[in-house]
Structure formats: C-alpha cells, structure tokens
Amino acid sequence: MDNEKPIVDFSEIRDALGKNFEPVQVMDGQANVVNQAIVSKYSNDQLVDFLKLMIWERTLHQRSNALTRQGRLGFYAPTEGQEASEMGSNSAMKSTDVLMPAYRDIPQLIQHGLPVYKAFLWSRGHVLGNEYPEDLHAMPPQIIIGAQYIQAAGVALGIKKNGTEDKVAYSYTGDGGTSQGDFYEGMNFAGAFQAPAVFIVQNNGYAISVPRRKQTAARTLAQKAVAAGIPSVQVDGMDFLAVHEVTKAAREYAAAGNGPVMIETLTYRFGPHTNAGDDPKRYRTKEEEQPWFDNDPLIRYRKYLTDQGVWSEDLENEYVEQVKADIKAAVKQADEAPKQKMTEFLENVFEEQPQNIQQQITEYQAKESK
Amino acid sequence: MSKKTYIQAITDALRLELGSDEKTLIFGEDVGKNGGVFRATDGLQAEFGEDRVFDTPLAESGIGGLSIGLALEGFRPIPEIQFLGFIFETMDSIAGQMSRERFRTGGTRHMPITIRSPYGGGTHTPEMHADSLEGYLAQIPGLRVVTPSNPYDAKGLLISSIRNNDPVFFLENLKLYRSMKADIPDEAYTVPLDKANVVREGTDISLIAYSAQVNQSLKVAEKLEKEGISVEVVDLRTLSPLDEDTILKSVEKTGRAVAIQEAQRQAGIAANVASLIAEKGALYLSAPVGRVSAPDTVYPFGLAEDDWLPAEDEIEAKTREILNY
C-alpha cells in the first residue's frame, strides 16, 4: 500500500502554480526595444512626454526628500525607483477615472489633478491638503494597507450602477498589501459584481523591512487574482511603455464592462520605506540593491530617447529647473495656508452638530478668540 | 395606522425609503431573495429589483468598504451586517474610514451610510450573535449610534438615519423583533437622531435605559407605581450623540437616577450617563447614581444567558436601593 500513488500529486500541482505569468516587456534594461510595434504607436513628442513624467516624479522625489530633511514636509514615502510603475500606469488613465491611492501614490494623485501645494499640506498634516474639488476624482491617500482596494470595488460598482460610460476605479497597493484581507475582498467583490476596477500592485520588493518572499508562498502576486476569477498580468515595472500599455489595455477591458483586472508591476523601492527613520541597510544588502539601481527606469528610457536624438542632457536640465521652480512655488503656497482651528475640525465631524459638538465648539471659540 | 411588529416597522421604513430615493441601496449577506435571516428585507428585492437590493459575497469588511465606495459615487447605502458580533471584521471601514471621511476631507465629501445590525441577548443564539457592542461604536467620532426600543421609533429613527448625510449605526434588538407590536403611521415620518424620549413621566427616580432595557424598566415602573413610587423612564434612543439636556432635566426633577445597559459594565453607555450626571448634574442628586449592567465577562454560553443578562428584578432592586439611600 505504501508505494501506491496518491489520488492527486500535490507537489506537481504546487510546482505548476503561477508558472503562466511572464512579465510583459517593451524595452529591456539595456534600452533594446523588444516590442517595436508598441513603440511605433507613439510619436517622438509622446515618447518625450512620457520621459518627462518620470523625470518630474524623480525631481519631485528629490525635492520632497530634501524638504523632509529640512523639516519643511512631514510624512513622506519615497518613490524613487517606481517612476515607470507609477507614471506608466497613471498616464493610461483618464481624469474622470476615480483614483483610490495609498500613501506612496502622491505623484499619481498630483498628475490626476491634486495641486502640488495640497500634496505638501497633506504631508504636513493640514486639512486643506485633503479638501479636493468635486472634479478631482480621487480620495486622499489611504493609510490603512489594503483598505483602498475594497473601497475601489465600491466605487466601481457605483460606476456600473450609475451607468457611466468609459469610467473605471483604479487603486494601488504594494506587495505587502496583497497579504491583507481587504485586498482579496476588494478583488473578489469587484469580480462578483463585474465592476470596472483596475487593481495595481506595485511589487517594490519590501513591506517596510519584510521582503516579498516572506509575504507569501505564491510564485507571483499576479496569480492572487486567479482565485477571484479576474484576469491579471505581471509587467516589468521598470519599463514605462510596458506598464503604460498593459494598464491601458486593462482600463479598456474594464471600461468595456468585462469586469476588473489586476496588474502586478515588478519594481523596486530604491530608498527607505518612509523618511521617518527607516534604514534599508538593516535588512538588505548592497549586492541586492545594485542590480536594481542599474535597472533604474529612467536610465533605459532616457538612453533610448537620447539614442533616437530626441532627448539631451541640456533638455533634461532645462526641464528639471522648470519642475524645481514649480515645486518651490508650491512650497510657498503651502506656507501661506492658514493655521488650522479646532472649531473648524469640530464643524466637520457631522453635518448637523449634536449637543456635545456644539458645546465643544463654544469652548474652543472662547479659546480661539483669546 | 397599522399594527406592526418592531421588525415590520423596520421593513416598512426600508420600503418607503427605497421608494422615495432612487439612490438608496440595500445590500449584505442573504438580504436579497432570502429577505435577510430575520426577514427584515423580506420582499424588497422582488419589489425594487436586484439592482437596488442585492446579496454580497460573504465578507463584512467588503460590505463596509463597498458602502464607502458607493457613497463616493453618489449612492445612499443601507448595508446590513448580519449580526453585530460580526462587525469586528469591518471595524476599519466603520471606525477607520467612513466615520472619518467628512473630517478627513475637510467637509468636501460625506458618507450617507446607514449600517443596520441586530444585537442583544435572550434568544439563545450562538456565540458572537448577541453581544452588546454599542460601547465600542459610541466612542467613534463622526458616527451616530441609534437604537430603538419600540416599533414607532424603529421606523422613525431608521428613516431619519437613512436621510442623514453622516454614517449611522442602527442597532436592532433581536429580542424585540417579534415580541412587540404597536400602531404606527403608514406613511413616512422621522424621529430626531439626537433626542431622548421620556417614555414615562415620574417624580421620584429616573431610570435611564435604551433598547430592550427600556421595556424592562417600564415594567419595574408599573410595579413600583402600585406602592406609590413614581418612576420616570428615559429612553436614550441615540447613544451617540447622547441627549444630555433630556437626561439632566429628568434628574433635576427626580434627584435620583439609575443608568441601565445590557452590555458589560466597564466603559459602557451607562457609565457615560453616570459621568454626565456627575459632571453636570451632581447638585440635583439626593443619592449616588445607580448602575445596572451585565458582569464584566464576555457574553456567556447559551444556558447561562438568563443569569448574565440584567433582569427586571435587578433593575427593581437597584431602583429601591437608590430610592432608600
């Protein structure tokens, strides 16, 4: 009996899991185009605009980093290394789509319409940073990991119920976020309701200090969508055009009423988790980091456009100066925000003020008038 | 007017609001074809269609998050959490998300969500089905917590909750669902979300209670009346906000108070009532504020349920104690 073959071979089943996911690529790490048809779809001007998005994000990151160190910003989660993943996906969306971001998705929020000074005010902890106009279709950055995913499913169902054409909800989380219950619930709900949502997982290798391999036994994060019955794909997250094209296709698929999609971008968080004391040296090695730094999404794309003769160091310097000037103006604007008042906070707890709130408004009015 | 049970009054309110506001949506586990495990949504899917009344996958956090997303898209969600004990799965969406959105967005977004959920002991449910968790909820800024004690209030408070532009947690008492009947208006009407109700006037002592404990308190009041003791009963109706004015006015009149809750003793609503009286009405008092509650254990195993729940005779004994202090 001992030699009898079991009714199923679980080892075989396990080894096959997630094997059908191969990262989509358009341009490899040495700037060789591996999918010319995609590149040919775009004019040189468009290709340059894409590069500018990544340079903008990198410059925003560098300035935010410096401003945080000077104490002029508060909470900041560095984005360096994730420019192709963030800008490549966000640029495939429309301004009428609803963005449900997490705290590392500030660049996408800004490109979606959030003024830079408001992003800075959010970082400092000023409510003005969260006061979005009606036509900014986004929520403030989510702090609770994964919560935005299930809310995105709700937005997507709302879009479907409203019968709005050509509109999707899209949301970001990281590799750590895929371990949360809300991650599964979000995908499962959106799938069950066939709602137009695009779920983007930026697999940047780390959830603070815990590496991707310790988050899950799954070979890929993309395969986590399989159980929800929704299509998913893995994409080279350092390849702007690949991320952009995949996201564009996902958006079209979802907006056409086919249900949700999940995308895993393979990227890397070059810096610490946040600027609040995290030190990657405690949990990763130079040997691990260097190949990723060499795989910088800006390097390959810049090289390609420079080789094509449509980009140069001078053009880049000129553009960076312009971005820096914009950021400087935004800092100035953020500095001009009025001091927050406890009475205003109290007024925004409920629409109609109950007794306890009314009493506390009166108490704080007396303090604030001194 | 029609005679309706507590749960029929709830169904009535839901039907009227589905009919008058096309942005209202009812969803949750088994609320569709099955009409809810207690039939609170009975017939509503058939009447209003699966687009308006629908079943969700079985995940409470999903139901909470879905409500938030739908509210952002302009809907007025009325989700059901099948039993109050299941809210721990969705506490982030309640305490961490929907109740904070108005504040978080500086008043530029709001969450007109009414979460309905049954709770309360005495019906021999399995574990986590009968717990009184209102104390957790009442501590959440930006969330209203409402709990009716009779069919009239059940309908009026639910309609007010649904029409309110802030999240409301609407607690339905399991034991009252079918044990109470009353004549209530057929049309829609509202009951304010910040007003306690003096359900019985008296001059000697105030019993301050909510939900099923109101009915127990009324029975005690009737019994003591025969001895010439005049008991006032205040039904809180809303636990957040607490109607301080009505509580203090009653205590000013009677000079004695007992705060009653079914939940465990520590950090509960009754403690909140007692501290309010101590803070703002101490000089009205001729005796300490009495408190009746369950003991500080988790909700007990079914066979011990009746020993654990605050009973009429406990309310009576505490009332006599405070009267004779």
XYZ file of C-alpha atoms in Angstrom:
695
model
C 0.000 0.000 0.000
C 2.881 2.369 0.850
C 4.008 2.551 -2.746
C 0.606 3.326 -4.078
C 0.411 6.607 -5.997
C -1.794 9.160 -4.217
C -5.022 10.153 -5.929
C -3.578 13.592 -6.603
C 0.031 14.764 -6.735
C 0.046 17.955 -4.690
C 3.726 18.618 -5.347
C 3.053 18.638 -9.040
C 0.085 20.946 -8.624
C 2.088 23.294 -6.406
C 5.013 23.467 -8.811
C 2.711 24.458 -11.640
C 1.080 27.328 -9.726
C 1.743 30.753 -11.207
C 4.010 29.374 -13.931
C 1.980 31.002 -16.669
C 2.920 34.533 -15.556
C 5.750 36.079 -17.558
C 6.494 39.786 -17.117
C 5.409 41.833 -20.127
C 8.229 43.941 -21.531
C 8.556 46.504 -24.330
C 12.083 47.741 -23.719
C 14.695 45.763 -21.833
C 17.158 47.004 -19.235
C 19.734 47.879 -21.918
C 17.195 50.026 -23.800
C 16.738 47.412 -26.510
C 13.225 47.509 -27.878
C 11.745 44.036 -27.625
C 8.314 45.046 -28.924
C 8.733 47.520 -31.760
C 5.018 47.540 -32.599
C 4.255 49.225 -29.281
C 6.994 51.819 -29.580
C 5.891 52.627 -33.154
C 2.420 53.551 -31.891
C 3.807 56.709 -30.363
C 5.218 59.888 -31.873
C 8.540 61.183 -30.611
C 6.722 64.005 -28.816
C 4.571 61.495 -26.954
C 7.590 59.404 -26.044
C 9.351 62.517 -24.731
C 6.270 63.446 -22.681
C 6.420 60.020 -21.044
C 10.059 60.554 -20.116
C 9.179 63.953 -18.719
C 6.612 62.349 -16.421
C 9.297 60.127 -14.938
C 11.792 62.996 -14.639
C 9.068 65.054 -12.983
C 8.418 62.301 -10.446
C 12.136 61.826 -9.772
C 12.585 65.560 -9.267
C 9.526 65.732 -7.026
C 11.002 62.876 -5.020
C 14.398 64.560 -4.705
C 12.850 67.840 -3.605
C 10.433 66.112 -1.212
C 13.323 64.193 0.298
C 15.290 67.378 0.834
C 12.277 69.265 2.181
C 11.539 66.449 4.609
C 15.106 66.563 5.899
C 14.792 70.317 6.378
C 11.626 69.743 8.362
C 9.524 71.525 5.749
C 7.468 68.440 4.939
C 6.003 65.911 7.339
C 5.215 62.372 6.304
C 6.891 61.288 3.099
C 7.149 57.845 1.484
C 9.951 57.899 -1.115
C 9.010 56.962 -4.678
C 12.460 56.704 -6.271
C 12.682 53.647 -8.490
C 8.929 53.399 -9.019
C 8.570 56.099 -11.664
C 7.764 53.739 -14.547
C 5.343 51.795 -12.389
C 3.534 54.880 -11.084
C 3.634 57.210 -14.097
C 3.349 54.451 -16.661
C 0.102 53.227 -15.120
C -1.384 56.553 -14.135
C -0.828 58.077 -17.566
C -3.002 55.332 -19.061
C -5.990 56.556 -17.024
C -8.444 59.345 -17.703
C -9.053 62.330 -15.440
C -12.661 61.168 -14.994
C -11.496 57.807 -13.593
C -11.534 57.507 -9.817
C -8.147 57.080 -8.149
C -8.034 55.331 -4.756
C -4.409 55.817 -3.733
C -2.203 54.759 -0.847
C 0.444 56.944 0.740
C 3.195 56.198 -1.798
C 0.925 57.263 -4.660
C 1.229 61.033 -4.252
C 2.778 61.513 -7.735
C -0.242 59.804 -9.342
C -2.598 61.974 -7.281
C -0.837 65.116 -8.458
C -0.956 64.001 -12.078
C -4.628 63.211 -11.556
C -5.228 66.830 -10.575
C -4.150 67.404 -6.980
C -2.206 70.687 -6.782
C 1.354 70.108 -5.523
C 0.919 72.526 -2.619
C -2.028 70.436 -1.396
C 0.087 67.301 -1.526
C 2.631 69.132 0.628
C -0.105 70.260 3.028
C -1.257 66.642 3.331
C 2.316 65.670 4.162
C 2.443 68.339 6.867
C -0.912 67.281 8.286
C -3.104 70.174 7.159
C -6.720 69.511 6.282
C -6.549 71.856 3.266
C -4.409 69.191 1.657
C -7.410 66.854 1.742
C -10.025 69.311 0.532
C -10.452 68.091 -3.022
C -12.688 69.890 -5.520
C -15.676 67.929 -6.844
C -13.984 67.324 -10.183
C -10.892 65.744 -8.654
C -11.970 62.130 -8.775
C -9.835 60.712 -6.022
C -9.718 60.118 -2.305
C -6.904 61.306 -0.054
C -4.053 58.781 0.369
C -5.099 55.713 2.319
C -3.016 54.877 5.370
C -4.545 51.501 6.251
C -2.921 48.950 3.975
C -5.424 47.461 1.566
C -8.482 49.472 2.672
C -8.455 51.391 -0.613
C -8.901 48.160 -2.586
C -12.266 47.291 -1.154
C -13.410 50.903 -1.431
C -12.339 50.874 -5.085
C -14.642 47.898 -5.602
C -17.464 50.028 -4.185
C -16.642 52.949 -6.453
C -16.506 50.592 -9.418
C -19.898 49.112 -8.539
C -21.251 52.665 -8.216
C -19.925 53.498 -11.685
C -21.661 50.430 -13.042
C -24.934 51.193 -11.281
C -24.837 54.806 -12.477
C -24.340 53.506 -15.993
C -21.396 55.853 -16.529
C -19.636 55.088 -19.799
C -15.884 54.869 -20.171
C -15.039 55.254 -16.495
C -13.137 53.000 -14.095
C -11.961 52.983 -10.500
C -8.265 52.305 -10.044
C -6.280 51.626 -6.951
C -2.734 50.925 -5.869
C -1.207 48.818 -3.178
C 2.178 47.186 -2.621
C 3.438 43.636 -2.259
C 2.723 43.747 1.479
C -0.805 44.928 0.750
C -1.550 41.708 -1.106
C -1.462 39.868 2.226
C -4.383 41.871 3.600
C -7.926 40.547 3.730
C -9.224 43.738 2.129
C -7.024 43.032 -0.893
C -8.800 39.761 -1.545
C -12.202 41.132 -0.614
C -11.737 44.065 -2.990
C -10.845 41.845 -5.931
C -13.475 39.264 -5.057
C -16.275 41.827 -4.691
C -15.310 43.618 -7.905
C -15.186 40.262 -9.649
C -18.518 39.067 -8.269
C -20.165 42.331 -9.372
C -18.220 42.508 -12.655
C -17.408 46.095 -11.773
C -14.960 48.286 -13.717
C -11.910 48.349 -11.448
C -8.204 48.227 -12.239
C -6.152 46.967 -9.297
C -2.456 47.758 -9.479
C 0.041 46.029 -7.223
C 3.401 47.737 -7.145
C 5.661 44.925 -6.079
C 8.620 47.012 -4.918
C 10.207 44.130 -3.042
C 9.560 45.247 0.514
C 6.826 45.891 3.033
C 8.974 48.171 5.203
C 11.638 45.534 6.031
C 9.875 42.294 5.143
C 10.891 41.016 1.711
C 8.392 39.884 -0.871
C 9.418 36.207 -0.478
C 8.241 36.268 3.141
C 4.803 37.675 2.303
C 3.510 34.617 0.546
C 4.251 31.188 -0.827
C 2.759 32.324 -4.131
C 5.233 32.401 -7.044
C 3.732 35.650 -8.297
C 1.406 38.238 -6.804
C -0.467 38.381 -10.101
C -1.763 34.858 -9.560
C -3.656 36.049 -6.491
C -6.297 37.419 -8.864
C -6.875 33.975 -10.342
C -8.835 32.821 -7.306
C -11.154 35.815 -7.662
C -11.812 34.862 -11.251
C -10.334 38.031 -12.671
C -7.576 38.316 -15.262
C -4.169 39.507 -14.151
C -0.758 40.124 -15.579
C 2.800 40.695 -14.472
C 4.716 43.535 -16.073
C 8.280 44.805 -15.945
C 7.729 47.718 -13.606
C 10.946 49.428 -14.693
C 9.676 49.610 -18.280
C 7.454 52.656 -18.720
C 5.966 51.651 -22.058
C 5.182 48.130 -20.887
C 3.396 49.393 -17.775
C 1.576 52.039 -19.786
C 0.398 49.658 -22.486
C -0.685 46.971 -20.054
C -2.606 49.465 -17.935
C -4.207 50.990 -20.999
C -5.372 47.563 -22.116
C -6.626 46.786 -18.603
C -8.524 50.049 -18.482
C -10.143 49.416 -21.845
C -11.121 45.908 -20.820
C -12.668 47.077 -17.538
C -14.367 50.142 -19.019
C -15.969 47.960 -21.686
C -17.909 46.132 -18.980
C -15.814 42.988 -18.768
C -15.140 43.287 -15.040
C -11.991 44.057 -13.069
C -8.317 43.453 -13.858
C -5.230 43.142 -11.682
C -1.700 44.187 -12.642
C 1.498 43.364 -10.789
C 4.380 45.685 -11.602
C 7.848 44.374 -10.766
C 9.702 47.356 -9.381
C 11.992 48.308 -6.515
C 11.889 50.831 -3.718
C 15.305 52.460 -4.049
C 15.024 54.319 -0.746
C 13.651 53.701 2.719
C 10.010 52.931 3.476
C 9.455 56.472 4.723
C 11.647 59.293 5.903
C 10.643 58.639 9.490
C 13.743 56.669 10.441
C 13.635 53.561 8.265
C 17.112 52.374 7.239
C 17.208 49.737 4.489
C 20.771 48.811 5.482
C 19.228 46.911 8.384
C 17.501 44.454 6.108
C 19.032 44.417 2.622
C 22.491 44.280 1.077
C 24.368 46.402 -1.437
C 24.684 43.291 -3.589
C 20.945 43.027 -3.761
C 20.351 46.723 -4.326
C 22.934 47.425 -7.042
C 21.352 45.463 -9.900
C 18.074 47.229 -9.195
C 19.744 50.651 -9.144
C 21.294 49.751 -12.524
C 17.803 48.852 -13.668
C 16.579 52.411 -12.942
C 13.534 53.050 -15.149
C 14.857 56.459 -16.158
C 18.211 55.117 -17.393
C 16.885 52.793 -20.073
C 14.192 55.128 -21.303
C 16.464 58.194 -21.335
C 19.125 56.220 -23.220
C 16.612 55.146 -25.824
C 15.360 58.684 -26.491
C 18.886 60.107 -26.448
C 19.943 57.474 -28.989
C 16.954 58.490 -31.084
C 18.214 62.063 -30.972
C 15.092 63.481 -29.356
C 16.427 63.998 -25.837
C 19.611 65.505 -24.390
C 21.235 66.493 -21.134
C 20.525 70.155 -21.884
C 16.834 69.478 -22.452
C 16.720 67.483 -19.250
C 18.450 70.169 -17.199
C 16.129 72.797 -18.555
C 13.073 70.685 -17.702
C 14.320 69.821 -14.220
C 14.857 73.506 -13.453
C 11.296 74.216 -14.502
C 9.940 71.441 -12.268
C 12.042 72.680 -9.358
C 10.654 76.193 -9.818
C 7.101 74.812 -9.758
C 7.856 72.890 -6.562
C 9.378 75.972 -4.972
C 6.220 77.929 -5.755
C 4.114 75.107 -4.291
C 6.102 75.155 -1.062
C 5.499 78.898 -0.839
C 1.797 78.395 -1.406
C 1.689 75.668 1.246
C 3.452 78.011 3.686
C 0.640 80.515 3.226
C -2.057 78.113 4.437
C -3.871 79.490 7.470
C -3.398 77.868 10.859
C -5.908 75.107 11.491
C -8.624 75.732 14.050
C -10.152 73.214 16.432
C -13.558 74.805 15.817
C -13.283 74.015 12.112
C -12.378 70.435 12.929
C -15.391 70.174 15.202
C -17.621 71.546 12.461
C -16.559 68.745 10.140
C -17.375 65.794 12.388
C -21.077 65.810 11.469
C -23.192 67.766 9.025
C -25.648 68.707 11.796
C -23.894 69.431 15.085
C -25.127 67.366 18.045
C -25.132 68.751 21.596
C -21.660 67.591 22.577
C -20.101 69.059 19.452
C -21.969 72.345 19.874
C -20.707 72.588 23.443
C -17.145 71.907 22.350
C -17.354 74.451 19.535
C -18.388 77.053 22.105
C -15.492 76.034 24.377
C -12.936 76.286 21.595
C -14.366 79.518 20.215
C -13.631 81.074 23.568
C -10.034 79.775 23.452
C -9.510 80.824 19.854
C -10.816 84.347 20.378
C -8.180 84.997 23.061
C -52.175 53.449 11.168
C -51.416 49.726 11.201
C -50.363 47.334 13.881
C -46.746 46.412 13.227
C -44.054 44.467 14.969
C -40.648 46.050 15.548
C -39.190 44.224 12.545
C -42.188 45.039 10.329
C -41.667 48.690 11.221
C -38.073 48.346 10.027
C -39.113 46.713 6.747
C -41.709 49.447 6.337
C -39.074 52.174 6.716
C -36.762 50.442 4.244
C -39.556 50.045 1.680
C -40.573 53.703 1.952
C -37.016 54.966 1.574
C -36.255 52.651 -1.349
C -39.394 54.027 -2.956
C -38.717 57.705 -2.331
C -34.970 57.908 -3.010
C -33.609 56.049 -6.020
C -30.061 56.377 -4.706
C -30.757 54.143 -1.715
C -29.310 50.629 -1.929
C -29.738 47.681 0.400
C -27.080 45.001 0.441
C -25.457 42.439 2.669
C -25.432 38.721 3.327
C -28.735 36.984 2.467
C -30.695 40.238 2.218
C -31.840 39.586 -1.360
C -34.001 36.660 -2.278
C -33.998 35.379 1.290
C -35.042 38.761 2.707
C -32.461 38.618 5.471
C -32.048 35.912 8.093
C -34.709 37.694 10.177
C -36.752 38.796 7.115
C -36.082 42.497 7.699
C -35.699 42.959 3.940
C -38.437 40.493 3.049
C -39.953 41.170 -0.364
C -37.785 44.218 -1.056
C -35.702 42.624 -3.804
C -38.862 41.419 -5.539
C -40.341 44.902 -5.326
C -37.312 47.035 -6.174
C -35.140 44.699 -8.204
C -31.725 43.159 -7.788
C -30.024 46.388 -8.752
C -31.292 48.088 -5.590
C -31.454 45.165 -3.143
C -28.672 42.635 -3.521
C -26.602 39.948 -1.868
C -22.879 40.451 -1.439
C -20.114 37.904 -1.099
C -19.693 36.785 2.499
C -17.195 39.313 3.850
C -18.076 42.043 6.328
C -15.057 44.224 5.634
C -16.043 44.040 1.992
C -19.559 45.195 2.827
C -18.194 48.157 4.785
C -15.706 49.163 2.103
C -18.263 48.688 -0.635
C -20.552 51.122 1.191
C -17.826 53.752 1.226
C -17.118 53.413 -2.484
C -20.816 53.502 -3.359
C -21.299 56.610 -1.217
C -18.451 58.261 -3.124
C -20.313 57.559 -6.356
C -23.411 59.305 -5.040
C -25.396 56.433 -3.528
C -27.069 56.219 -0.118
C -26.065 52.731 1.062
C -28.057 50.813 3.691
C -25.841 47.774 4.301
C -26.768 45.045 6.726
C -24.235 43.350 8.976
C -25.990 40.086 9.724
C -25.152 40.130 13.452
C -23.470 42.842 15.468
C -20.808 40.386 16.626
C -19.519 40.312 13.039
C -18.512 43.999 12.997
C -15.033 43.237 14.265
C -14.305 42.082 10.709
C -15.256 45.520 9.403
C -14.187 47.846 12.210
C -11.682 49.577 9.937
C -14.349 50.548 7.444
C -16.552 51.829 10.278
C -14.104 53.410 12.717
C -11.125 53.996 10.449
C -12.834 55.070 7.269
C -16.490 56.080 6.821
C -16.860 57.940 10.107
C -13.735 59.958 9.331
C -14.349 60.937 5.726
C -16.187 64.223 6.385
C -13.444 65.241 8.805
C -10.615 63.855 6.683
C -11.747 65.709 3.565
C -12.476 68.983 5.324
C -16.191 68.568 4.708
C -15.827 68.120 0.931
C -17.046 64.500 0.952
C -19.692 62.815 3.049
C -20.835 59.276 3.773
C -24.629 58.904 3.950
C -24.431 55.281 5.072
C -26.806 53.524 7.484
C -25.474 50.209 8.749
C -28.223 48.036 10.202
C -27.387 45.193 12.535
C -29.265 43.040 15.062
C -27.948 42.581 18.578
C -28.997 41.862 22.137
C -29.419 38.780 24.237
C -32.128 36.452 25.338
C -32.789 34.467 22.180
C -30.212 31.699 22.641
C -28.018 32.481 19.663
C -24.572 31.004 19.047
C -21.518 32.940 20.228
C -20.862 36.422 18.737
C -24.514 36.839 17.736
C -25.983 38.625 20.752
C -23.204 40.810 22.150
C -23.972 44.414 23.001
C -21.083 46.199 21.298
C -22.620 49.673 21.225
C -19.974 50.985 23.625
C -17.261 50.452 21.013
C -19.360 52.212 18.386
C -20.392 55.157 20.536
C -16.756 56.096 21.032
C -16.213 56.697 17.327
C -16.258 60.380 16.328
C -18.376 61.045 13.260
C -20.620 58.008 13.701
C -24.160 58.226 15.057
C -25.360 55.247 17.068
C -29.096 54.724 17.205
C -31.118 52.018 18.928
C -34.916 51.985 19.078
C -36.920 50.343 21.852
C -40.292 50.127 20.088
C -41.882 49.871 16.624
C -42.716 53.588 16.319
C -39.149 54.653 16.994
C -37.755 51.808 14.879
C -39.468 53.188 11.788
C -38.973 56.882 12.518
C -35.361 56.582 13.618
C -34.470 54.377 10.652
C -35.945 56.861 8.178
C -34.046 59.702 9.887
C -30.868 57.620 9.793
C -31.180 56.845 6.098
C -31.845 60.502 5.243
C -28.940 61.712 7.364
C -25.788 62.583 5.448
C -23.452 61.057 8.020
C -22.860 57.392 8.803
C -25.319 55.957 11.280
C -25.042 52.624 13.050
C -28.601 51.401 13.525
C -28.864 48.731 16.215
C -31.904 46.492 16.082
C -32.789 44.483 19.153
C -33.146 40.804 18.349
C -35.491 40.056 21.206
C -37.785 42.940 20.316
C -38.055 41.973 16.615
C -41.259 39.998 17.088
C -42.132 40.437 20.758
C -43.582 43.936 20.390
C -46.471 45.276 18.360
C -47.789 48.808 18.126
C -49.974 51.007 15.976
C -47.736 53.130 13.815
C -48.448 55.529 10.946
C -48.356 54.001 7.462
C -46.642 56.981 5.892
C -43.008 58.009 6.316
C -42.176 60.004 9.432
C -38.994 60.850 11.241
C -37.779 60.724 14.820
C -34.847 63.040 15.633
C -31.379 61.500 15.922
C -30.389 63.466 18.983
C -33.392 63.412 21.275
C -34.004 61.025 24.143
C -37.615 60.251 24.931
C -39.285 60.386 28.314
C -41.442 57.305 27.806
C -42.970 57.505 31.262
C -43.120 60.536 33.478
C -42.377 60.261 37.166
C -41.090 62.323 40.071
C -39.167 60.030 42.446
C -36.400 58.482 40.358
C -35.192 58.382 36.727
C -34.425 55.068 35.040
C -32.233 55.850 32.043
C -32.111 52.982 29.568
C -32.182 52.040 25.905
C -33.305 49.258 23.621
C -34.784 46.186 25.382
C -33.898 47.594 28.815
C -36.461 50.354 28.321
C -39.235 47.798 28.333
C -37.860 46.099 31.435
C -37.612 49.499 33.119
C -41.209 50.285 32.225
C -42.329 47.046 33.873
C -40.419 47.969 37.029
C -42.038 51.407 36.953
C -45.514 49.873 36.718
C -44.783 47.547 39.591
C -43.467 50.311 41.860
C -46.374 52.561 40.988
C -48.594 50.198 42.967
C -46.502 51.096 46.019
C -46.935 54.783 45.336
C -43.456 55.226 43.847
C -43.352 57.488 40.803
C -40.690 56.295 38.358
C -39.632 58.249 35.276
C -38.221 56.228 32.367
C -35.937 57.882 29.830
C -35.310 56.057 26.554
C -31.995 57.303 25.196
C -32.852 56.277 21.591
C -29.487 57.609 20.386
C -26.289 56.584 22.159
C -24.148 58.921 20.112
C -24.901 61.724 20.448
C -26.291 61.419 23.933
C -29.166 63.820 24.597
C -27.651 65.483 27.628
C -30.461 68.011 28.041
C -33.215 65.434 28.465
C -31.144 63.315 30.879
C -30.202 66.277 33.054
C -33.737 67.698 33.036
C -35.090 64.374 34.249
C -32.501 64.075 37.024
C -33.103 67.666 38.060
C -36.763 66.750 38.521
C -36.339 63.417 40.358
C -32.996 63.845 42.134
C -32.199 60.149 41.698
C -31.052 58.111 38.733
C -30.245 54.563 37.664
C -28.428 54.032 34.357
C -29.170 50.687 32.745
C -27.478 48.755 29.996
C -27.410 45.161 28.834
C -23.706 45.327 27.971
C -20.801 44.537 30.275
C -20.191 47.147 32.935
C -16.798 48.625 32.050
C -16.602 51.762 29.911
C -20.178 51.479 28.727
C -23.060 53.780 27.882
C -24.394 53.660 31.445
C -21.001 54.851 32.688
C -21.236 57.686 30.213
C -24.685 58.636 31.536
C -23.445 58.437 35.127
C -20.414 60.595 34.374
C -22.590 63.147 32.592
C -24.804 63.411 35.681
C -21.746 63.635 37.953
C -20.230 66.345 35.783
C -23.260 68.491 35.126
C -25.997 67.424 37.498
C -24.312 66.388 40.759
C -26.124 69.039 42.780
C -29.502 67.695 41.670
C -28.766 64.362 43.347
C -30.012 63.027 46.661
C -28.228 59.700 46.151
C -25.385 58.273 44.050
C -26.208 57.288 40.501
C -27.013 53.584 40.338
C -25.888 51.352 37.535
C -27.344 48.078 36.246
C -25.409 46.057 33.701
C -24.151 42.614 32.850
C -20.950 41.470 34.582
C -17.540 42.063 33.000
C -17.247 38.748 31.204
C -17.690 38.004 27.545
C -21.243 37.152 26.568
C -21.891 33.756 28.171
C -22.768 30.340 26.804
C -26.430 29.963 25.954
C -27.543 28.043 29.027
C -26.188 30.781 31.312
C -27.659 33.619 29.286
C -30.529 34.409 31.638
C -28.204 34.595 34.637
C -25.930 37.001 32.837
C -28.418 39.442 31.333
C -29.629 42.275 33.569
C -33.097 41.176 34.663
C -36.152 43.082 35.743
C -35.580 42.153 39.404
C -32.061 43.556 39.266
C -33.394 46.858 37.955
C -36.044 46.788 40.659
C -33.531 46.066 43.418
C -31.170 48.809 42.246
C -34.071 51.261 41.980
C -35.149 50.505 45.553
C -31.555 50.798 46.766
C -31.142 54.271 45.261
C -34.584 55.350 46.469
C -33.764 54.289 50.027
C -30.179 55.510 50.045
